XYZ file of C-alpha atoms in Angstrom:
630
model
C -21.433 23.204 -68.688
C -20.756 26.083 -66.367
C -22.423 23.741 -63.513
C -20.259 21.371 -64.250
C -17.675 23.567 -63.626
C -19.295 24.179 -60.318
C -19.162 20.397 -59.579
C -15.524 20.139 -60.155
C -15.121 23.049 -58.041
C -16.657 20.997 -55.040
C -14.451 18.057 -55.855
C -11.862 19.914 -55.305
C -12.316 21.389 -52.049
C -13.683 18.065 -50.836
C -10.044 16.663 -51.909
C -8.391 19.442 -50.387
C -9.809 18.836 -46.891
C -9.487 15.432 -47.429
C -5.782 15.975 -47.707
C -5.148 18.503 -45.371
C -6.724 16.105 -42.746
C -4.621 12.794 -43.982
C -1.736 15.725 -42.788
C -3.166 16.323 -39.470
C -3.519 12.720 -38.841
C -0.016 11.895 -39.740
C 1.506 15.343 -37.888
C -0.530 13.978 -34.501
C 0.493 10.272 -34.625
C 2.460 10.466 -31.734
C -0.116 12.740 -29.901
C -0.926 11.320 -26.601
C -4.982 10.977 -26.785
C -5.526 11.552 -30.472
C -7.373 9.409 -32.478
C -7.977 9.505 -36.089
C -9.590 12.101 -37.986
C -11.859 11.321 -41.079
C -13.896 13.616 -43.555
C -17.353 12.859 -43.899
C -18.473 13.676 -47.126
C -21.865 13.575 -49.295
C -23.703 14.288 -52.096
C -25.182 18.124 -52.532
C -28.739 17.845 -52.623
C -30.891 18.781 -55.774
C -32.115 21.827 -56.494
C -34.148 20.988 -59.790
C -35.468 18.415 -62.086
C -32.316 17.868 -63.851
C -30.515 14.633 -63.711
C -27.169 16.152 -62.799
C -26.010 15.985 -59.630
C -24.480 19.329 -57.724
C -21.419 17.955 -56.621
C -20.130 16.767 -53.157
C -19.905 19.142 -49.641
C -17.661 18.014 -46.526
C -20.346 17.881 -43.632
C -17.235 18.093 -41.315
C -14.138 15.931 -40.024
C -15.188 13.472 -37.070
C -12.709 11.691 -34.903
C -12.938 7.562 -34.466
C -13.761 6.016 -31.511
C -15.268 3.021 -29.642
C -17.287 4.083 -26.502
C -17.585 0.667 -25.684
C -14.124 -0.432 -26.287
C -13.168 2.685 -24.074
C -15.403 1.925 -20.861
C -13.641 -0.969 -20.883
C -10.241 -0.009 -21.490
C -10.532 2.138 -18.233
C -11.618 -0.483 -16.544
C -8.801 -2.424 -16.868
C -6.621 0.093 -16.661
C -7.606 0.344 -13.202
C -7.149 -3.226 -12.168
C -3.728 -3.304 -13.858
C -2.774 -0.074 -11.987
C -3.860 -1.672 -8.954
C -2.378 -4.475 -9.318
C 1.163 -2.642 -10.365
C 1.257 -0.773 -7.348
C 0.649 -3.586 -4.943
C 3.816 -5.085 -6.788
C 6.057 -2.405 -6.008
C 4.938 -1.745 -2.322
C 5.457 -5.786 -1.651
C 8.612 -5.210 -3.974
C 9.854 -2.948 -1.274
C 9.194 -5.241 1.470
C 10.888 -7.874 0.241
C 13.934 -5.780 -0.224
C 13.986 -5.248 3.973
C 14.258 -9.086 4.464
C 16.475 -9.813 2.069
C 19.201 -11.612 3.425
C 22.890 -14.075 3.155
C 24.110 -16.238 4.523
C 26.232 -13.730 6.841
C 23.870 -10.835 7.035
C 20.092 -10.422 7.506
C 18.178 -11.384 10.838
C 18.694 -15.558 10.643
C 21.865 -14.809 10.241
C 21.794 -13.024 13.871
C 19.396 -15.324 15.598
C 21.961 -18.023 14.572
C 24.557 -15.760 15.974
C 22.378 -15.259 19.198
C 22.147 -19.122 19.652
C 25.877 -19.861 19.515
C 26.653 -17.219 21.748
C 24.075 -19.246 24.292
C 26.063 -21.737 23.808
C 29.476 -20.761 24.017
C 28.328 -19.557 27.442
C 26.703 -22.199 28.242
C 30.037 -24.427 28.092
C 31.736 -21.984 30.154
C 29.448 -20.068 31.981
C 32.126 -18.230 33.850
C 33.841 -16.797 30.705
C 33.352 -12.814 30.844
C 34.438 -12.866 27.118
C 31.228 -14.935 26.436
C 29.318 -12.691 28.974
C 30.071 -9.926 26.781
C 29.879 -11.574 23.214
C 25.805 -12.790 24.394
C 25.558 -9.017 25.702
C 26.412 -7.648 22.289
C 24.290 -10.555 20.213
C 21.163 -9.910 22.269
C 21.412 -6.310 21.687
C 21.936 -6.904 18.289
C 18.962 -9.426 18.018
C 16.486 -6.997 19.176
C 17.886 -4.251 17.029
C 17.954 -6.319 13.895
C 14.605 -7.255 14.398
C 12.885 -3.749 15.222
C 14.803 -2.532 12.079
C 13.043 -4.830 10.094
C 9.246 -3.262 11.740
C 10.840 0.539 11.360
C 11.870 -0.485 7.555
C 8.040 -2.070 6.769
C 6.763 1.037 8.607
C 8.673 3.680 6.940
C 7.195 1.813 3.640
C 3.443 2.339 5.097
C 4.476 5.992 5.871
C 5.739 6.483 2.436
C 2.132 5.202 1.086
C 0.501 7.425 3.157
C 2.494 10.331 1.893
C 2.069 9.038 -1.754
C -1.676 8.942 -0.993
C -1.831 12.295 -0.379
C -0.512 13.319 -3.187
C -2.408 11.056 -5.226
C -5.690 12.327 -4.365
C -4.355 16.101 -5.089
C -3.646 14.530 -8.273
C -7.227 13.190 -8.466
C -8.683 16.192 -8.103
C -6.384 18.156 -10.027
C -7.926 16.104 -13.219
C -11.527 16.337 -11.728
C -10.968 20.031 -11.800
C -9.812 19.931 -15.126
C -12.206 17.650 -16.542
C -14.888 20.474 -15.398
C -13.310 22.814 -17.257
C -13.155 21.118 -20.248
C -17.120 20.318 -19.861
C -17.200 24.328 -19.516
C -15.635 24.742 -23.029
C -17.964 21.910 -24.600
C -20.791 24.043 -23.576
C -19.892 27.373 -24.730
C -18.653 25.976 -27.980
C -19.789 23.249 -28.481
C -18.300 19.561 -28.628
C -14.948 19.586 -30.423
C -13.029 16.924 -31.427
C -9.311 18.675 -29.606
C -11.678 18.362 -26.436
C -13.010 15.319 -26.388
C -9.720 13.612 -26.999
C -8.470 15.455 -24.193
C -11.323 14.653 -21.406
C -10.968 11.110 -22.951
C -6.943 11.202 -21.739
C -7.973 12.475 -18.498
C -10.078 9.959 -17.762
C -7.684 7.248 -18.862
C -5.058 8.858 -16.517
C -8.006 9.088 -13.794
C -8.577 5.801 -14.062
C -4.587 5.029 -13.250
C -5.435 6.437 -9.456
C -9.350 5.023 -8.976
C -12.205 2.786 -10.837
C -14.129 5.500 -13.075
C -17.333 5.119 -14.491
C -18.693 7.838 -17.120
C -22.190 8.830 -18.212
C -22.490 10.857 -21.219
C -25.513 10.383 -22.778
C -28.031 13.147 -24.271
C -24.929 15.975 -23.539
C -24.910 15.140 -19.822
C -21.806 14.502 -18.482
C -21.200 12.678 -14.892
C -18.622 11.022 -13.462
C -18.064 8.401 -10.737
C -15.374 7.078 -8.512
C -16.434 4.736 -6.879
C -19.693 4.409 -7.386
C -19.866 8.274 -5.948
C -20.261 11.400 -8.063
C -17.641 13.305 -8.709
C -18.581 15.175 -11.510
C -22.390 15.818 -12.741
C -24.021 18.273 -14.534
C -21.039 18.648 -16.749
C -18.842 21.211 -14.771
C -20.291 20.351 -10.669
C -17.565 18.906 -9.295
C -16.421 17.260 -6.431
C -12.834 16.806 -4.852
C -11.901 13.959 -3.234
C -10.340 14.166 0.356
C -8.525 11.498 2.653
C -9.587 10.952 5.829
C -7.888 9.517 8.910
C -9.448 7.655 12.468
C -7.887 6.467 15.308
C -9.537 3.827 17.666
C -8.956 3.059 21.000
C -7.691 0.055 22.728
C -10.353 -1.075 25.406
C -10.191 -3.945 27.168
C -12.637 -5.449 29.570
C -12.192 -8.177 32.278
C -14.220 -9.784 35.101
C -12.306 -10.487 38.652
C -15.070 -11.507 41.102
C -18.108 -13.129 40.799
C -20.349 -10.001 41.627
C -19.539 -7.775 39.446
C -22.034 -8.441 36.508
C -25.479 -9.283 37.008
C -26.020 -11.290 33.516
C -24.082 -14.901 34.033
C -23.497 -15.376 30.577
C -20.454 -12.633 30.558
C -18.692 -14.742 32.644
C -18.204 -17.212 29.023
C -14.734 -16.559 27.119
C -12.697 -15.095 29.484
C -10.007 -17.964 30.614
C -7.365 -18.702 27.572
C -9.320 -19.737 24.720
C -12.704 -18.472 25.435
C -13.023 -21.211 27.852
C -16.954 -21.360 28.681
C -16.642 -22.928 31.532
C -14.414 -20.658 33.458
C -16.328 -18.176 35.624
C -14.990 -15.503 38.544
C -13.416 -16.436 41.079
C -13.567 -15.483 44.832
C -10.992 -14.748 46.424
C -9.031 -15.396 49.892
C -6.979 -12.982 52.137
C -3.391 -13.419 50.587
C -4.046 -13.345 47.131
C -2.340 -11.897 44.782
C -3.751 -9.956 42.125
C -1.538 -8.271 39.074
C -2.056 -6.789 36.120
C 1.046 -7.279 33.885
C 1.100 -4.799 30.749
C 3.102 -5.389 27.747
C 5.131 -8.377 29.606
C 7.710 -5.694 31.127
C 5.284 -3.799 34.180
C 2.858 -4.941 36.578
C 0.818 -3.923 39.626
C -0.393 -6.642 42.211
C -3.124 -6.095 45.159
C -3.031 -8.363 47.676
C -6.806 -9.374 49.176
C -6.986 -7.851 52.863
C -4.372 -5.361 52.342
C -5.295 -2.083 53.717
C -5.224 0.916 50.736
C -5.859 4.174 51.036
C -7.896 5.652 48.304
C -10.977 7.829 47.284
C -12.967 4.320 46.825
C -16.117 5.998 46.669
C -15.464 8.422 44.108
C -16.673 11.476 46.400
C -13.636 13.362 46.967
C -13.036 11.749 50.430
C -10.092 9.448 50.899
C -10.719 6.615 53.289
C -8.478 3.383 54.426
C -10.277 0.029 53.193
C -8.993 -3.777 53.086
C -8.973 -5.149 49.952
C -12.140 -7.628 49.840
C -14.184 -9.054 46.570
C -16.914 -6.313 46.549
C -14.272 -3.912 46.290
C -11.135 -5.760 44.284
C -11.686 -4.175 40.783
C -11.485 -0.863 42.810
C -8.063 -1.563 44.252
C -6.586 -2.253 41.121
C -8.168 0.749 38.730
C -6.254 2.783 41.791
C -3.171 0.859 41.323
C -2.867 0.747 37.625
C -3.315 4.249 37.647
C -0.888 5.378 40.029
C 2.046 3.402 38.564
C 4.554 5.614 37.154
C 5.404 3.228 34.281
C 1.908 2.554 32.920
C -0.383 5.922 33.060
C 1.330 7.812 30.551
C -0.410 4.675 28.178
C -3.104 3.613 29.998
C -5.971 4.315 32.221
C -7.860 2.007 34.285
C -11.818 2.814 34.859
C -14.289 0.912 37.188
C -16.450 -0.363 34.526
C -18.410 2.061 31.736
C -17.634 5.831 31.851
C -19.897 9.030 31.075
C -18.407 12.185 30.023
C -19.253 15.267 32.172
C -19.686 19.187 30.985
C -15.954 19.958 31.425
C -15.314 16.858 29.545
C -13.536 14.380 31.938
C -14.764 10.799 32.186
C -16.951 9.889 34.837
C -17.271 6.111 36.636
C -19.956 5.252 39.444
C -17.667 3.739 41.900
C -20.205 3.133 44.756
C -19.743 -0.371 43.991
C -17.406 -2.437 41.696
C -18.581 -3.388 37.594
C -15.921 -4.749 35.780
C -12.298 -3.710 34.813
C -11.878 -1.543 32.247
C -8.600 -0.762 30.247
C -7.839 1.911 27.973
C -4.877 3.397 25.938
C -4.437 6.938 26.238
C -4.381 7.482 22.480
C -5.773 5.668 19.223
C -4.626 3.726 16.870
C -2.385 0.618 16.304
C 0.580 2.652 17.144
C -0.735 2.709 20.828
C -1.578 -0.707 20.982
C -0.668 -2.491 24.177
C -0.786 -6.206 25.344
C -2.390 -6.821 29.179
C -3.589 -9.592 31.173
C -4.318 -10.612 34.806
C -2.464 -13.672 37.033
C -3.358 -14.839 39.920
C -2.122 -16.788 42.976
C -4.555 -17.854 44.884
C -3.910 -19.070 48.584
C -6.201 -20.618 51.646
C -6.967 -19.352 54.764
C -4.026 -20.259 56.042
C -1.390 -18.795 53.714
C -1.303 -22.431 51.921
C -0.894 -22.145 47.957
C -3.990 -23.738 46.663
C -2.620 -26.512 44.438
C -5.531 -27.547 42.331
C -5.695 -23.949 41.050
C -2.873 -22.028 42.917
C -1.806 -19.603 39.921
C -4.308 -19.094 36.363
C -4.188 -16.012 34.019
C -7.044 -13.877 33.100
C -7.097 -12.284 29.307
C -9.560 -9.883 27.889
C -12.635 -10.847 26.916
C -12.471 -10.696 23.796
C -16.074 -10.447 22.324
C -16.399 -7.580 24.583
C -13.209 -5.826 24.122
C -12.220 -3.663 21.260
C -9.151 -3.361 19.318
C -7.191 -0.345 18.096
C -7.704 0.416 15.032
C -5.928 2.974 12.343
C -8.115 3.654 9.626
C -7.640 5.578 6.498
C -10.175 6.199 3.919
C -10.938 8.625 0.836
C -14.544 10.081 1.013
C -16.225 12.828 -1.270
C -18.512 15.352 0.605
C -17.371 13.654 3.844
C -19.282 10.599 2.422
C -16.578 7.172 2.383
C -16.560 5.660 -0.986
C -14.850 2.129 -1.476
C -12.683 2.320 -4.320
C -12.786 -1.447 -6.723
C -9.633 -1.152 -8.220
C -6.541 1.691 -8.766
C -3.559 2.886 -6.689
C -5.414 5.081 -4.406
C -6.924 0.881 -3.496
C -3.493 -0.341 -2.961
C -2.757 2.234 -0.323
C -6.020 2.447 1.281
C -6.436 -0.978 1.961
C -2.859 -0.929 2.859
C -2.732 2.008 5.297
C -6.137 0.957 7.294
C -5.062 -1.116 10.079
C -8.438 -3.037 9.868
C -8.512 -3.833 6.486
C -8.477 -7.613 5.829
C -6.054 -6.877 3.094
C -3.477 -5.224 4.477
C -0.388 -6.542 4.219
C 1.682 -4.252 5.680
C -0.253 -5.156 8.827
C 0.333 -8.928 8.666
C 3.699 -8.547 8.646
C 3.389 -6.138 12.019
C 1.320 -8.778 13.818
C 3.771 -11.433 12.878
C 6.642 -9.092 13.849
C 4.895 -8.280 17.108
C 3.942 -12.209 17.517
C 7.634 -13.374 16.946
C 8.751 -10.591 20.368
C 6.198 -11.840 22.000
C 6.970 -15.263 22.004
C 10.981 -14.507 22.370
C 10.038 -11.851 25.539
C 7.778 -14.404 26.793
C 9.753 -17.783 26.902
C 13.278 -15.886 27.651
C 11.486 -14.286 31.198
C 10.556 -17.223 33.267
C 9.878 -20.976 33.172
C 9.395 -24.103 35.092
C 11.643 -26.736 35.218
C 9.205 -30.096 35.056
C 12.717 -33.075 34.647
C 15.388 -33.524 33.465
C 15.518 -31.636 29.797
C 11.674 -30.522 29.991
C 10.322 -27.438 30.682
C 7.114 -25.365 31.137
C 7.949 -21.962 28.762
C 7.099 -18.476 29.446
C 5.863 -16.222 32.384
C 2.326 -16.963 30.824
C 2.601 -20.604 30.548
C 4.387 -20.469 34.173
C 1.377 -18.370 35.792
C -0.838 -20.754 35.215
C 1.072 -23.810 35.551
C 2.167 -25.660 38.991
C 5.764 -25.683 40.471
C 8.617 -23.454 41.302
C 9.169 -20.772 38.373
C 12.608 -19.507 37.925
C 13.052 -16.142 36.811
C 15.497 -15.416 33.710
C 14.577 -11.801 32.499
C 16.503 -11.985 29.483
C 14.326 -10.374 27.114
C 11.076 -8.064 27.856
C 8.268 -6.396 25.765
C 5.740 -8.186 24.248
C 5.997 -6.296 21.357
C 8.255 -5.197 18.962
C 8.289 -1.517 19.853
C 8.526 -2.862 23.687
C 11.022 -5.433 23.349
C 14.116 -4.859 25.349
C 17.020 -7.334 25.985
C 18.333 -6.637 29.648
C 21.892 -7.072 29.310
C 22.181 -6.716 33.084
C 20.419 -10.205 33.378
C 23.653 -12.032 31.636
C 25.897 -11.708 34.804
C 22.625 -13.601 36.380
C 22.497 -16.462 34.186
C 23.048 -19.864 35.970
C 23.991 -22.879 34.435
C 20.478 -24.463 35.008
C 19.177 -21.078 32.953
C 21.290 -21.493 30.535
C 20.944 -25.117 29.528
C 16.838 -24.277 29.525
C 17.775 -20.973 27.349
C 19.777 -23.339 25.143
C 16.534 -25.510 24.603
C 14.370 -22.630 22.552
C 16.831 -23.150 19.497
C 15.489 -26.595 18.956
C 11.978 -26.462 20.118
C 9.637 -26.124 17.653
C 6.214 -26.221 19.812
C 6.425 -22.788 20.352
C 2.944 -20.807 20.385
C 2.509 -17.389 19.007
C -1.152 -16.509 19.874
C -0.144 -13.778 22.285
C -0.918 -16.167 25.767
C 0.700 -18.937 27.490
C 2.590 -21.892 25.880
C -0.387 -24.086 25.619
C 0.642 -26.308 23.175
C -2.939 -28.442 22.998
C -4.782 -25.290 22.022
C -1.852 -22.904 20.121
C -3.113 -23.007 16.249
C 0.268 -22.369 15.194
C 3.746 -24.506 16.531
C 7.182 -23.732 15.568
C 10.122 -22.867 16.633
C 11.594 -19.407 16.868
C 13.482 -19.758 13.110
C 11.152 -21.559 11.475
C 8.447 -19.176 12.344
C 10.516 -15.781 10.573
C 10.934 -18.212 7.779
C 7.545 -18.695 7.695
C 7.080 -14.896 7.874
C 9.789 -14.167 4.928
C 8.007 -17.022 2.400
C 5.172 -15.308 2.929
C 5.874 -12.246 2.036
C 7.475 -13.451 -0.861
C 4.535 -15.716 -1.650
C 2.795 -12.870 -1.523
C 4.598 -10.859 -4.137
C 4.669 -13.886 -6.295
C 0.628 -14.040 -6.530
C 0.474 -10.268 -6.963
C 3.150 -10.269 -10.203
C 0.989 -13.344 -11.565
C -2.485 -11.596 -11.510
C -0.522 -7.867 -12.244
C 0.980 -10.469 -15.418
C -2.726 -11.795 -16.070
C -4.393 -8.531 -16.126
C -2.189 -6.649 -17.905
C -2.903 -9.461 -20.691
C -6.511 -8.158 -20.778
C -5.716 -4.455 -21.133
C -3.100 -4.805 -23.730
C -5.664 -7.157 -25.481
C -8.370 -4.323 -25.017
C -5.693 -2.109 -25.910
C -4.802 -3.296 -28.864
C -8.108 -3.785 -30.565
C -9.102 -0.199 -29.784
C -5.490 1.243 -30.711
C -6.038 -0.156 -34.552
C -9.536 1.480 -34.391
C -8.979 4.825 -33.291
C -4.809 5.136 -33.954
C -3.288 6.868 -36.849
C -1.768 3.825 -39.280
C 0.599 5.973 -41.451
C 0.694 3.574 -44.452
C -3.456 3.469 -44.160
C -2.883 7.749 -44.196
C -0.338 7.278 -47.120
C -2.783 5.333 -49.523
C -5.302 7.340 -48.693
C -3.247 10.826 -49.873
C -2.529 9.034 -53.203
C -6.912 8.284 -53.408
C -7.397 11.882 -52.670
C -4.051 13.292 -54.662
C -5.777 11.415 -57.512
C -9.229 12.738 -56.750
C -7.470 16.275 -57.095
C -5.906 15.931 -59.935
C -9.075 14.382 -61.623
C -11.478 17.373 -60.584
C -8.436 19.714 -62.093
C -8.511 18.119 -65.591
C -12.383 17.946 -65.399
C -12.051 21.526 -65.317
C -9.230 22.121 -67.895
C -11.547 20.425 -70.136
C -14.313 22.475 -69.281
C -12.552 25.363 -69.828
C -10.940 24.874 -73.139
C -14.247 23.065 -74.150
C -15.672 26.614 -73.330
C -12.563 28.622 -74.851
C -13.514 26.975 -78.021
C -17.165 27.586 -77.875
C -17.063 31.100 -77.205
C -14.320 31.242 -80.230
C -17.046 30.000 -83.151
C -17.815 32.093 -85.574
C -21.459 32.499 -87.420
């Protein structure tokens, strides 16, 4: 009897603890990271032979969980959070080219147009002078605040990058010292729901994979360690590179000793262009950015270092000697050295740490920026007009352009990347993704840099077409200064607009006063011409992969950004189905369900209550014994 006693006694501390953790559950319901606690109870082992039992011990309270379920919960965290912040940053792109019907950048291109017009029917009118003055400023303004507003977006990014990764390693940090308390006492269940909400909120920023198998903890992001050994770990750091711009080009036919390099250098990679020799009276210039050029004229005398050995010497201008005469020219012109630098051929660096050419003979031309990255980025290319020996224009090929060659050539690049022990790691998925791939200028998805080169391609176009042209009848034209380098007949200067980007586009209000009726009426033209091309050469309209006109082509550039946000909200809609499906499931496995917590206090009330009347019985069962009398 008195071990029963002793099993009642059990029962009711089992019920006890059984209660007092139904209240802990229902007092942390709200508790970000906590999931259900439940007793685990059993039977007390025997001691003897006796059939009894001993009563029931609480081996301890143990929290619920899903590994499984939580791996992938993480995981689509991620993807949802990468997908969210995509959403906002083409959210806040769309808001810059919002427009009305009175406002926004059509609106002002339309403006532009009629101002053409009204000039055109009265091209004496000073009022209409001015009103084309003020619509062409306004035109070029408009547009460049629609780059400055998508670049002060990227800038934001970058800034919210930053912080981001502090964040990142903020939790990293904290997740090690959370490992540190696991090992020094052991796992507890307060713990492990908090490292399980850090990595959930970890996952927000980057894709996460965990390892904690056999009491070894480690951590990837990206497929990199970050934590291992349970407390090692790693911070996560951004890093920034800057490329420069080089471009290569071949004048003359000596210059390269492999035949083959000649290939892709005319237009569209033309193979069966190759250099060109050249007559006395050419004319040789390097344009830059479609607002500066430099010309050498074969047979000229120049006087230059053209040796490279300190001594300055007069020389005519000849084909062994060409690419020479223009490095020297490029680089003396006030308005293009602060941004480029022109080098006879491939370069070696010397012990002070200046660049060093071999300019006992010509190579090829060779074009740099002064800085990296896509900020610095600059547009060249080369025209010629060739002449006979006697002065004649040539008229099978009297004037042809000369771009980069492009296989050769490199572009600028901005690139921005997250590494761990100076290592780059890829992140799959997360908003650090979003902004990475966003931010790099040579990532294939970046947005923010298809809107630039659109941007960019639109000036172009407009700087291009609104500079010269060549009248070829009545109401037809050749467009552009490209188009008109390379094309026969007399060009006609305009000089409306310059740049060939946007950060170089200028209108030159100056040129109004100069406008002619014949200009105007071809000026007049570009509002209805949609065969425009917007590769970044000549108005070739057989090879241009792209034809439209000026407004359709920023229409085209606003539906896609909007397309673009569209297809991002569908799969952000999509995969946030799949988390809150994940979600859900592991939420009713591991999350406190208050009526669930209320049934069970009644079981265990009862239980209580049982074990107490088991041993009022006992004891008055007992009272009554001890009372009998012999």
């Amino acid at each position: 009897m008195i071990s029963t006693l002793s099993v009642s006694q059990s029962g009711l501390n089992a019920a006890k603890t059984a209660v007092e953790n139904v209240s802990n559950n229902i007092a942390n319901e709200n508790t970000p990271g906590y999931k259900k606690r439940v007793v685990q109870v059993s039977e007390l082992s025997q001691m003897d032979s006796q059939f009894a039992g001993r009563g029931v011990g609480v081996d301890g309270v143990y929290r619920i969980t899903s590994q499984y379920m939580y791996d992938k919960l993480i995981s689509e965290n991620s993807k949802v959070s990468y997908y969210d912040k995509l959403s906002s940053m083409l959210g806040s792109v769309e808001s810059i080219f919002k427009e009305t019907i009175d406002s926004g950048f059509t609106a002002d291109l339309n403006r532009y147009y009629q101002s053409v017009e009204n000039l055109r029917a009265n091209p004496s009118s000073q009022v209409y002078k001015t009103a084309l003055q003020n619509q062409g400023k306004i035109l070029v303004e408009s547009l460049q605040n629609l780059y400055s507003g998508v670049e002060t977006q990227q800038a934001n990014e970058k800034k919210g990058l930053y912080a981001n990764v502090d964040g990142v390693n903020s939790i990293l940090k904290e997740i090690g010292s959370i490992n540190e308390k696991i090992q020094k006492y052991g796992e507890n269940n307060d713990l492990l729901d908090k490292r399980d909400q850090l990595e959930l909120e970890l996952s927000s920023y980057v894709d996460v994979s965990v390892s904690r198998e056999s009491g070894y903890y480690e951590l990837k992001i990206g497929g990199e360690t970050a934590i291992s050994s349970n407390t090692n770990v790693r911070t996560m750091n951004v890093k920034e590179e800057e490329t420069l711009q080089k471009d290569k080009y071949t004048l003359v036919k000596n210059t390269l000793p492999i035949p083959t390099v000649y290939d892709a250098l005319k237009n569209n990679n033309d193979a069966t262009f190759s250099p060109k020799t050249y007559n006395n009276g050419d004319i040789v210039t390097y344009k830059l950015n479609n607002e500066s050029e430099v010309s050498v004229i074969m047979g000229e005398p120049i006087t230059m270092d053209w040796d490279g050995d300190g001594s300055v010497t007069t020389e005519a201008v000849t084909n062994s000697n060409l690419t020479r005469a223009l490095v020297y020219r490029i680089n003396s012109n006030p308005n293009m050295k602060d941004s480029i630098t022109a080098y006879n051929g491939d370069y070696s660096i010397d012990a002070n740490g200046d660049k060093v050419t071999k300019n006992t003979q010509d190579n090829y031309l060779r074009i740099e920026s002064n800085a990296g990255g896509i900020v610095n980025k600059f547009d060249g290319r080369i025209s010629i007009q060739k002449f006979d020996d006697l002065g004649t224009p040539i008229s099978e090929e009297a004037r042809e352009s000369i771009y980069r060659n492009e296989s050769q050539s490199t572009d600028p690049e901005s690139k921005v990347y997250i590494s761990i022990y100076d290592k780059g790691i890829s992140a799959k998925s997360g908003i650090i993704k979003a902004q990475v791939e966003n931010l790099s200028s040579d990532s294939p998805n970046n947005k923010f840099q298809v809107y630039f080169d659109k941007l960019d391609a639109f000036a172009q176009t407009l700087g291009d077409i609104t500079d010269k042209y060549i009248k070829t009848g009545t109401d037809t034209y050749i467009y552009g200064e490209a188009a008109s380098d390379e094309s026969l007949g007399v060009i006609n200067s305009v000089g409306l607009f310059s740049g060939s980007s946007i950060k170089t586009l200028k209108f030159n209000d100056s040129m109004v006063n100069e406008l002619t009726q014949e200009k105007l009426d071809y000026l007049a033209t570009m509002q209805w011409n949609n065969d425009l091309s917007y590769d970044g050469k000549g108005q070739n309209i057989t090879n241009s992969k792209q034809k439209a006109s000026l407004s359709e082509f920023f229409r085209d550039l606003r539906v896609t950004v909007s397309a673009d946000k569209e297809s991002v909200n569908f799969l952000k809609d999509t995969q946030a189905g799949v988390k809150m499906s994940i979600k859900s499931s592991y939420d009713q496995l591991t999350k406190v369900d208050k009526d669930n917590e209320m049934l069970d206090l009644i079981k265990f009330q009862a239980a209580y209550t049982a074990n107490a009347k088991i041993i009022t019985a006992i004891d008055e069962m007992l009272q009554t014994l001890l009372g009998l009398k012999r």
